[in-house]
Short mmCIF file of C-alpha atoms and ligand atoms in Angstrom, two decimals:
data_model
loop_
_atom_site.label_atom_id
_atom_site.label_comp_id
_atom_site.label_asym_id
_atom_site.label_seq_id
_atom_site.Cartn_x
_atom_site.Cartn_y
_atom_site.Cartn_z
CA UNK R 1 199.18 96.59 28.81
CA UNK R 2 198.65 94.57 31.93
CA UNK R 3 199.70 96.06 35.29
CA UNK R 4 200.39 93.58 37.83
CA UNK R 5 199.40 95.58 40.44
CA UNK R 6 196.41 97.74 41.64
CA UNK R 7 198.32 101.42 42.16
CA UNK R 8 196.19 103.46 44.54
CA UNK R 9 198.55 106.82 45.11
CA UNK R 10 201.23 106.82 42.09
CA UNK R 11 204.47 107.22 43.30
CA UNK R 12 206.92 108.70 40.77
CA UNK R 13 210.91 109.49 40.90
CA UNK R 14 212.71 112.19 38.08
CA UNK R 15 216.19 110.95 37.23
CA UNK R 16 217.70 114.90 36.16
CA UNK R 17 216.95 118.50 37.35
CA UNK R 18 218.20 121.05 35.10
CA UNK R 19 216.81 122.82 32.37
CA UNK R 20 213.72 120.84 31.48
CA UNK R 21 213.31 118.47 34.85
CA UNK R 22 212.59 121.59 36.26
CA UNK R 23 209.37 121.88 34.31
CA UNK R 24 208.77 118.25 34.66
CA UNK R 25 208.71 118.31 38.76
CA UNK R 26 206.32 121.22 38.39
CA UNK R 27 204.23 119.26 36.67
CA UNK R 28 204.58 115.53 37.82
CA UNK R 29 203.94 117.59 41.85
CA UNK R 30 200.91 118.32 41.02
CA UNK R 31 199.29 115.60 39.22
CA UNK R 32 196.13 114.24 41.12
CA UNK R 33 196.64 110.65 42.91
CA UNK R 34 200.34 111.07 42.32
CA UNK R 35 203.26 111.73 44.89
CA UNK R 36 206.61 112.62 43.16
CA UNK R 37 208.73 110.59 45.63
CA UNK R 38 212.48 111.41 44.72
CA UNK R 39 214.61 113.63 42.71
CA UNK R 40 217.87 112.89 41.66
CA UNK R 41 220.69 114.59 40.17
CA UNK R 42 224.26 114.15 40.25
CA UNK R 43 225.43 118.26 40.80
CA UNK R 44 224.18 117.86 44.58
CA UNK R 45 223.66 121.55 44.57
CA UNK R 46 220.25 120.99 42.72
CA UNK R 47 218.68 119.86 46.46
CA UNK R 48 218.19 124.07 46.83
CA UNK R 49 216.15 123.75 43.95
CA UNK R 50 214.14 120.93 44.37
CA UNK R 51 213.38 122.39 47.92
CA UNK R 52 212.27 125.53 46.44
CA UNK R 53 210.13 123.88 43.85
CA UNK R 54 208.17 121.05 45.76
CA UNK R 55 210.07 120.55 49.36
CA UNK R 56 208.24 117.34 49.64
CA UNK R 57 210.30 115.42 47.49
CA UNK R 58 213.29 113.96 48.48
CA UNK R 59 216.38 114.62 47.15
CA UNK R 60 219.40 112.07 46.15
CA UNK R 61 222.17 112.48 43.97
CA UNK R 62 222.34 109.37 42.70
CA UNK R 63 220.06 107.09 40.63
CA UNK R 64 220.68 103.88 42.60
CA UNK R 65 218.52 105.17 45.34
CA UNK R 66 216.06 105.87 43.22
CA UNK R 67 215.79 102.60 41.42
CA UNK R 68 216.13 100.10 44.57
CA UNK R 69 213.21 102.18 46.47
CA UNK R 70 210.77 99.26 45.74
CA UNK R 71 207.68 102.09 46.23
CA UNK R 72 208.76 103.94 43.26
CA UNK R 73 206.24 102.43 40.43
CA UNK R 74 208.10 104.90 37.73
CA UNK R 75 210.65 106.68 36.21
CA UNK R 76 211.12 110.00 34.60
CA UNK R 77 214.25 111.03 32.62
CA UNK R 78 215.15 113.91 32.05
CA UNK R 79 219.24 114.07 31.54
CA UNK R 80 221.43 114.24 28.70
CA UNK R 81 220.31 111.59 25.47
CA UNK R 82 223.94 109.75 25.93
CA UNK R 83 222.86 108.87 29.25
CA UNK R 84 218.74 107.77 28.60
CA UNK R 85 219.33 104.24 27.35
CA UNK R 86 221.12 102.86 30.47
CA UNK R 87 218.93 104.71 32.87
CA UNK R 88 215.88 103.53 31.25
CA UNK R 89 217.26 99.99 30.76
CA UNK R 90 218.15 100.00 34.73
CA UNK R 91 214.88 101.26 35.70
CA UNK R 92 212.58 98.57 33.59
CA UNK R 93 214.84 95.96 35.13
CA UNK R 94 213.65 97.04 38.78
CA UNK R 95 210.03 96.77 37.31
CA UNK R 96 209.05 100.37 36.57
CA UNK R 97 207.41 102.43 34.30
CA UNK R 98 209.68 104.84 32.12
CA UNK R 99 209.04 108.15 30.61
CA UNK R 100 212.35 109.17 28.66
CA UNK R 101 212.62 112.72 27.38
CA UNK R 102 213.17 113.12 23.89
CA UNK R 103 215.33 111.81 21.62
CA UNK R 104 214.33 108.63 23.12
CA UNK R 105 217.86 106.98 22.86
CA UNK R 106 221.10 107.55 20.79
CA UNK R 107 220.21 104.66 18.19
CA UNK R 108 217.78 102.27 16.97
CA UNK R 109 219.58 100.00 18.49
CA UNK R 110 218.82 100.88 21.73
CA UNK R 111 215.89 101.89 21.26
CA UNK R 112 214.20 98.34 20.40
CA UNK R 113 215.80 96.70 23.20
CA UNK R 114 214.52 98.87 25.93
CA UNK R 115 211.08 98.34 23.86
CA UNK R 116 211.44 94.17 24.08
CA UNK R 117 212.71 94.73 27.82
CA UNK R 118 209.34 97.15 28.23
CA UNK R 119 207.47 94.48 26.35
CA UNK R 120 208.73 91.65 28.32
CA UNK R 121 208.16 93.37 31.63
CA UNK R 122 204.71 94.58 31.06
CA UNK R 123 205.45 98.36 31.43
CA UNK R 124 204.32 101.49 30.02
CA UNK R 125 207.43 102.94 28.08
CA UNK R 126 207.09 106.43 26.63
CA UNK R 127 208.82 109.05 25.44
CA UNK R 128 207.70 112.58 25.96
CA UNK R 129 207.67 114.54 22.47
CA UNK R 130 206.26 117.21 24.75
CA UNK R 131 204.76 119.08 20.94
CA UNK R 132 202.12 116.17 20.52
CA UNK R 133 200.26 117.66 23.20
CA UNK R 134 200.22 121.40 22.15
CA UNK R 135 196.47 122.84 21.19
CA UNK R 136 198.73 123.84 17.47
CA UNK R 137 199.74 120.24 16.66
CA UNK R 138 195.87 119.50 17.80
CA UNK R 139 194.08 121.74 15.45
CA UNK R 140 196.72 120.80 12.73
CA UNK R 141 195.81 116.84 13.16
CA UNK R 142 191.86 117.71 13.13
CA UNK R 143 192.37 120.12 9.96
CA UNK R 144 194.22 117.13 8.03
CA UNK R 145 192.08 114.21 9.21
CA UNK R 146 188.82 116.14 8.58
CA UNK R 147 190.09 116.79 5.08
CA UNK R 148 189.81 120.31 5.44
CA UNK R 149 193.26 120.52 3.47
CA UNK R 150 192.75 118.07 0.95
CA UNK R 151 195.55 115.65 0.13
CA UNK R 152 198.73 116.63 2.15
CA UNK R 153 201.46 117.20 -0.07
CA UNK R 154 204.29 118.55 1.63
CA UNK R 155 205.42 119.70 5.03
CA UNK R 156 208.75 122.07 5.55
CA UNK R 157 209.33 123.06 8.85
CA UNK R 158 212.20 125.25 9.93
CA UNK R 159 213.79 125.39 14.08
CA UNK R 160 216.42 127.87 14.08
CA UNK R 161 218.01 130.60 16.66
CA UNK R 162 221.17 131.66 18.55
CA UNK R 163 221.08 128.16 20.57
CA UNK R 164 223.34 126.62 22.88
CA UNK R 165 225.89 124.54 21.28
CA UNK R 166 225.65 121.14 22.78
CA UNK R 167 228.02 118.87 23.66
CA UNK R 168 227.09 115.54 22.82
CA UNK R 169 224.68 115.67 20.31
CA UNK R 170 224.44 117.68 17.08
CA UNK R 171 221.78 120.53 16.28
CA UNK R 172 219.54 117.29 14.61
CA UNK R 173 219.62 115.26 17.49
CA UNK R 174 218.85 118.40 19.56
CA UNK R 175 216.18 120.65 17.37
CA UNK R 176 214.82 117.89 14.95
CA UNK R 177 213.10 115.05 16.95
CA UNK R 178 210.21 117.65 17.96
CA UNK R 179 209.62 118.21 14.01
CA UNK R 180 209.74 114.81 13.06
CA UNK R 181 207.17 113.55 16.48
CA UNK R 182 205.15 116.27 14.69
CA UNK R 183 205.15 114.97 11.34
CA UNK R 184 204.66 111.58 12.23
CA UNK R 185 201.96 112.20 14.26
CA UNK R 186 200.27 113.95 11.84
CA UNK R 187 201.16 112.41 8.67
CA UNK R 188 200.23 108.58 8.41
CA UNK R 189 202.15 107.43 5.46
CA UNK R 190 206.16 106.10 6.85
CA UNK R 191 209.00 107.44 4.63
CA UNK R 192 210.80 106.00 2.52
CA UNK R 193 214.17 107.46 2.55
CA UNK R 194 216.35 110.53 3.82
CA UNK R 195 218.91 112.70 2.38
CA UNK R 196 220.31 115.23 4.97
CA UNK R 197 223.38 117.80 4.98
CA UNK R 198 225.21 119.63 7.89
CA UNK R 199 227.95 121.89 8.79
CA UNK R 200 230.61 121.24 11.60
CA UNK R 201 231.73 125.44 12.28
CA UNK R 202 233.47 124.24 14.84
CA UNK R 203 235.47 121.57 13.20
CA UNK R 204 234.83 119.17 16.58
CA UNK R 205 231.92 116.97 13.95
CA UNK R 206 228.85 117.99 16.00
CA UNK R 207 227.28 119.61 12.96
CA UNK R 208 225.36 123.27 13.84
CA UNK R 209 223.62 123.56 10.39
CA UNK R 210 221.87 120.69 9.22
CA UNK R 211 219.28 120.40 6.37
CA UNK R 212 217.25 116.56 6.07
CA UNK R 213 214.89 115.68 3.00
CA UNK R 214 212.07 113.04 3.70
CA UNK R 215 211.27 111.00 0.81
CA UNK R 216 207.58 109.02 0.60
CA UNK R 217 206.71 106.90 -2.05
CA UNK R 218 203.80 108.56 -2.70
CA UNK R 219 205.41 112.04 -3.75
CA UNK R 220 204.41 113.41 -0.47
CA UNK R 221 207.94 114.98 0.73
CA UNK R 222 209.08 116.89 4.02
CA UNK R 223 211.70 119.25 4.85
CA UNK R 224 213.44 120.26 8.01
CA UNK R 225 216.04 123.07 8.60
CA UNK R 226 217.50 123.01 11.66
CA UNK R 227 220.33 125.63 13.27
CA UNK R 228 222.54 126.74 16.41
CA UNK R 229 223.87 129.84 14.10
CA UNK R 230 221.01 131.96 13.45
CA UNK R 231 220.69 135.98 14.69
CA UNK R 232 216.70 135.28 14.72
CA UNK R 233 214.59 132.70 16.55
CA UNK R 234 212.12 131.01 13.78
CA UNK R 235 210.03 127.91 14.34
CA UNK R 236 208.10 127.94 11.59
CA UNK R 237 206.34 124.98 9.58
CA UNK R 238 204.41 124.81 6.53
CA UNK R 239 201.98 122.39 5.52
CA UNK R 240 200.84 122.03 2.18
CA UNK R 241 197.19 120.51 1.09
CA UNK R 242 195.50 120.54 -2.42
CA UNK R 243 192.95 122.77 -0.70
CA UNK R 244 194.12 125.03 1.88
CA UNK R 245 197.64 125.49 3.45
CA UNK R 246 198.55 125.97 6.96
CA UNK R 247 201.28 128.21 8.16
CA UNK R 248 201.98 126.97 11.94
CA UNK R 249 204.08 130.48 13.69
CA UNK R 250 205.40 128.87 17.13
CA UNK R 251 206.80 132.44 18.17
CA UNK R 252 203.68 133.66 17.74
CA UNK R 253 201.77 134.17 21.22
CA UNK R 254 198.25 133.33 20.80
CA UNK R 255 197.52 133.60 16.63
CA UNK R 256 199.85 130.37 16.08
CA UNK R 257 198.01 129.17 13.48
CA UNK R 258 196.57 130.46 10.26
CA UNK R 259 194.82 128.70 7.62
CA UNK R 260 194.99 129.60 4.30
CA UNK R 261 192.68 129.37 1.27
CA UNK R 262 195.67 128.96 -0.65
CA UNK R 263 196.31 126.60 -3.68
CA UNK R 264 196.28 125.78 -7.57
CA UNK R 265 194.89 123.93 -10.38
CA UNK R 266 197.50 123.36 -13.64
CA UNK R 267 196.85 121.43 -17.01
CA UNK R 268 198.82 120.72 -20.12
CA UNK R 269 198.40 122.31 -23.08
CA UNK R 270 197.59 120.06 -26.23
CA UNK R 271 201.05 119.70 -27.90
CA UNK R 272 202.31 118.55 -23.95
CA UNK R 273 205.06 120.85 -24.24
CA UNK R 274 203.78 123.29 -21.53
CA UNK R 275 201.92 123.60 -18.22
CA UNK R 276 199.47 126.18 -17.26
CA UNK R 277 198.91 126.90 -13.59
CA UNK R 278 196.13 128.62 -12.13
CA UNK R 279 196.59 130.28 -8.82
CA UNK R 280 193.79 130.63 -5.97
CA UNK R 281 194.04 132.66 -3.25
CA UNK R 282 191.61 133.26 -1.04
CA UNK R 283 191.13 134.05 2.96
CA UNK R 284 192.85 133.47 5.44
CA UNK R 285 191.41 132.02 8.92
CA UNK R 286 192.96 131.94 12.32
CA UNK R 287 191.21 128.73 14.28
CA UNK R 288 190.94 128.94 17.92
CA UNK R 289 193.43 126.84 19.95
CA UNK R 290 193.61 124.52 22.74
CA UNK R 291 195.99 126.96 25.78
CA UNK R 292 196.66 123.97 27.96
CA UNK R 293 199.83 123.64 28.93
CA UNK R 294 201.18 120.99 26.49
CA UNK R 295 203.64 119.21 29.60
CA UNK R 296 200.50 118.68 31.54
CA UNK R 297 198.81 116.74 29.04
CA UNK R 298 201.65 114.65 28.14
CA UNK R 299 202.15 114.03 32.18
CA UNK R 300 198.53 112.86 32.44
CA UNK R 301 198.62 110.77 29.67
CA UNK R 302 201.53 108.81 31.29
CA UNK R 303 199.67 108.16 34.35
CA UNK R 304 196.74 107.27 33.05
CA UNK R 305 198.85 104.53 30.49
CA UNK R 306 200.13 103.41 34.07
CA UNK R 307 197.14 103.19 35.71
CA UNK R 308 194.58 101.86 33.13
CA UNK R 309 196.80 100.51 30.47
CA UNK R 310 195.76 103.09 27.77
CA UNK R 311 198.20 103.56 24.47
CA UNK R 312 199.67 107.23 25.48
CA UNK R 313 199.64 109.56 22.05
CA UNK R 314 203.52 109.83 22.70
CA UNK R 315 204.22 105.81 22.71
CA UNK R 316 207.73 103.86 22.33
CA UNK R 317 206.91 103.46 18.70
CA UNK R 318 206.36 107.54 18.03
CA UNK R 319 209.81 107.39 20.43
CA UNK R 320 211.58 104.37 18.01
CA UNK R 321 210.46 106.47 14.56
CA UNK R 322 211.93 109.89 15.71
CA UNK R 323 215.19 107.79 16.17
CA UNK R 324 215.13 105.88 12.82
CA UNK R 325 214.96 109.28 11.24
CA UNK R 326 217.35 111.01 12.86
CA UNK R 327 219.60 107.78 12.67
CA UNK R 328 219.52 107.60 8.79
CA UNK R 329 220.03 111.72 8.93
CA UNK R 330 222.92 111.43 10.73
CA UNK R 331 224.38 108.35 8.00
CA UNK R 332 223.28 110.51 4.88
CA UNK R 333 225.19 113.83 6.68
CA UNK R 334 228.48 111.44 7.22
CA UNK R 335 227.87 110.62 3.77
CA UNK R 336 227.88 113.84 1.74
CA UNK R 337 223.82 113.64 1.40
CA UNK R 338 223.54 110.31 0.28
CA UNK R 339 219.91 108.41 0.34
CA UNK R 340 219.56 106.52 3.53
CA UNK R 341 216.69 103.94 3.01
CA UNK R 342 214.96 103.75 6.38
CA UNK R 343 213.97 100.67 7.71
CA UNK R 344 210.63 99.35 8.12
CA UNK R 345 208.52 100.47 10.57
CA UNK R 346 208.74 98.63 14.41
CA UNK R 347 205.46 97.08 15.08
N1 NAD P 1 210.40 117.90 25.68
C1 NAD P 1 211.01 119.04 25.49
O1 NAD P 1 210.45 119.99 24.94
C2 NAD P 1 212.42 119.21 25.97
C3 NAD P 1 212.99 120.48 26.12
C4 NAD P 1 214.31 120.56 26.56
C5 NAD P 1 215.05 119.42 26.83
N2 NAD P 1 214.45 118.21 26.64
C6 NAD P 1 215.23 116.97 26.89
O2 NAD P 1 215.41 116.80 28.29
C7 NAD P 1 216.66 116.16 28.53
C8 NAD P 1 217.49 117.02 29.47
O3 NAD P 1 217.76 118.24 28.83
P1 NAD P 1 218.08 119.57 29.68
O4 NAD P 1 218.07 120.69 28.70
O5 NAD P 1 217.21 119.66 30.88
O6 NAD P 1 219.59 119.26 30.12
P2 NAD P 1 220.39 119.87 31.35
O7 NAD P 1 221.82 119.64 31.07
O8 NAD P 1 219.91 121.25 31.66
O9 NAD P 1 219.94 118.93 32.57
C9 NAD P 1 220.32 117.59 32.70
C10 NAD P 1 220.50 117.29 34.19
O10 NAD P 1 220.76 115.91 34.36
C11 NAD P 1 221.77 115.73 35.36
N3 NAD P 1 222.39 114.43 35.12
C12 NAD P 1 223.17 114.07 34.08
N4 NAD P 1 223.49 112.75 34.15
C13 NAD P 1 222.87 112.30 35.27
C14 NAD P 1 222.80 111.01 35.89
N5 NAD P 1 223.41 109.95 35.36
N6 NAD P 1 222.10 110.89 37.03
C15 NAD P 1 221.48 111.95 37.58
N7 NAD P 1 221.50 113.19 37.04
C16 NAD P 1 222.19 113.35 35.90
C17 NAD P 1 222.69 116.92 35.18
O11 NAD P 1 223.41 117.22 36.37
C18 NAD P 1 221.68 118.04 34.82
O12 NAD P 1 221.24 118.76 35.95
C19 NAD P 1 217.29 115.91 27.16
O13 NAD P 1 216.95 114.63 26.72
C20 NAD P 1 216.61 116.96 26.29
O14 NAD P 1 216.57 116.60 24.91
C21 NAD P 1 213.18 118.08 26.24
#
């Protein structure tokens, strides 16, 4: 991408301090040949914390100082999805860079127009699916693309605890889009349809419970369970090769993943009528991971797509698939689990 300026010291604003902006100013303060400029959020009592957390930042509590201080070259944002599309749409117009947290947006929709605007304007946009970066999803990518699994054949990846009922957005919108960035990422072949289910308990239609099916033409198939409701916290996925199988343990501290020597071998017997499977199971191996903080990475790799115009892992497309997905969910839920053909792929 072309930058139409040279950017000596990086000068960065964060639209949002709660929960995760928090983590985000931590990070974006102490990036090298970067000043975060500004902080904004519109509860005025979050100046305290911004003061605590890096005092040299100013603080506003609203985003229109942010976005006309012509020596902010980009964006962070880090509030509620409802709210991402105009912010990020505002913020390309005055010419800068935008990281949006995920989901990227609330539709497709939205999504490809802030990617022409981005387009159009010549800036980075990206989206930060924070997981990309973690040493798990890593090791995971290099055990696939090595072929150390043999042929992937399905991924099922549960996201469940006790969590925080949100307001706006339903337990897919909230839990899922770190599953899916995951199995993008890591699987190249684009679905071809969903089929998803969920459960309103509290009768306001922000579903809780929610189950989604991805279909692929070529019999590969994923699975994601994602809930508000349950009395333990599991974030568990399951990856499935001809070879070896991976079992990826995100409450786990340091042993996240384990590979296992897992699989089998079936034929038919002569009159067709029956299969015969042979199991294999052999050892188990627990690789050595990458204990980088994952937010760190993903920071860098904005400011380096600023600066030298480098494809970040975590791009607008990754952002723009998450949302088709989660899109088509949200249709097949609304439609008793009907198949949602998903559209092709943005390029
Ligand atoms: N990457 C990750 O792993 C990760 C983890 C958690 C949350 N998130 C994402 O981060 C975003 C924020 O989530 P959160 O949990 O921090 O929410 P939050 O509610 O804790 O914080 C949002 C903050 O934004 C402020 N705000 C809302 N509208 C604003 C506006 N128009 N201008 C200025 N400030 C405004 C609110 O006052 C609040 O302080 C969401 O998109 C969420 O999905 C990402």
């Amino acid at each position: 991408m072309n930058q139409s300026k040279k950017i000596t010291i990086l000068k960065i604003g964060i639209i949002g301090l709660g929960y995760w902006g928090v983590n985000l100013v931590r990070n974006f303060a102490n990036l090298k040949d970067t000043e975060l400029k500004m902080v904004v959020d519109s509860r005025p009592e979050r100046k305290e914390a911004l003061d605590k957390l890096c005092p040299a930042a100013i603080f506003s509590d609203t985003a229109d100082e942010l976005l006309n201080d012509p020596e902010i070259d980009a964006v962070v944002i880090a509030t509620p999805v409802f709210t991402h599309y105009e912010l990020a749409k505002r913020s390309l117009e005055m010419n800068k860079h935008v990281l949006i947290e995920k989901p990227m947006t609330s539709s497709t929709k939205q999504a490809e127009e802030l990617i022409e605007i981005a387009q159009r304007k010549k800036k980075v946009l990206m989206v930060d699916h924070t997981f990309l970066y973690t040493g798990s999803v890593m090791k995971m990518k290099s055990l696939i693309m090595n072929g150390d699994i043999g042929k992937v054949k399905y991924f099922d990846s549960t996201r469940i605890n006790l969590g925080l009922f949100q307001p706006d957005i339903n337990v897919l919108w909230d839990l899922a889009p770190h599953d899916i960035s995951i199995l993008n990422y890591l699987i190249e072949e684009r679905p071809y349809s969903v089929q998803a289910t969920g459960v309103s308990h509290t009768h306001n239609g922000i579903e809780n419970i929610a189950y989604i099916t991805v279909n692929y033409e070529s019999g590969f198939i994923a699975h994601f369970s994602c809930s508000w409701t349950s009395p333990v916290k599991i974030r568990m996925m399951l990856i499935g090769g001809e070879q070896k199988m991976i079992v990826f343990n995100d409450v786990e501290p340091t042993e996240k993943i384990k590979v296992y020597d897992t699989g089998y071998e079936y034929k038919t017997d002569e009159d067709k009528k029956r299969i015969l499977v042979d199991y294999r199971t052999g050892d188990i191996y627990t690789p050595k991971l990458d204990m980088r903080e994952a937010l760190a990475l993903m920071a860098n790799d904005f400011v380096s797509a600023v600066r030298n115009g480098t494809t970040p892992l975590s791009d607008h497309v990754s952002g723009l698939e998450v949302i088709k997905i989660l899109e088509a969910s949200q249709e097949s839920i609304k439609n008793k689990g009907r198949e949602v053909i998903i559209k092709n792929s943005f390029q």
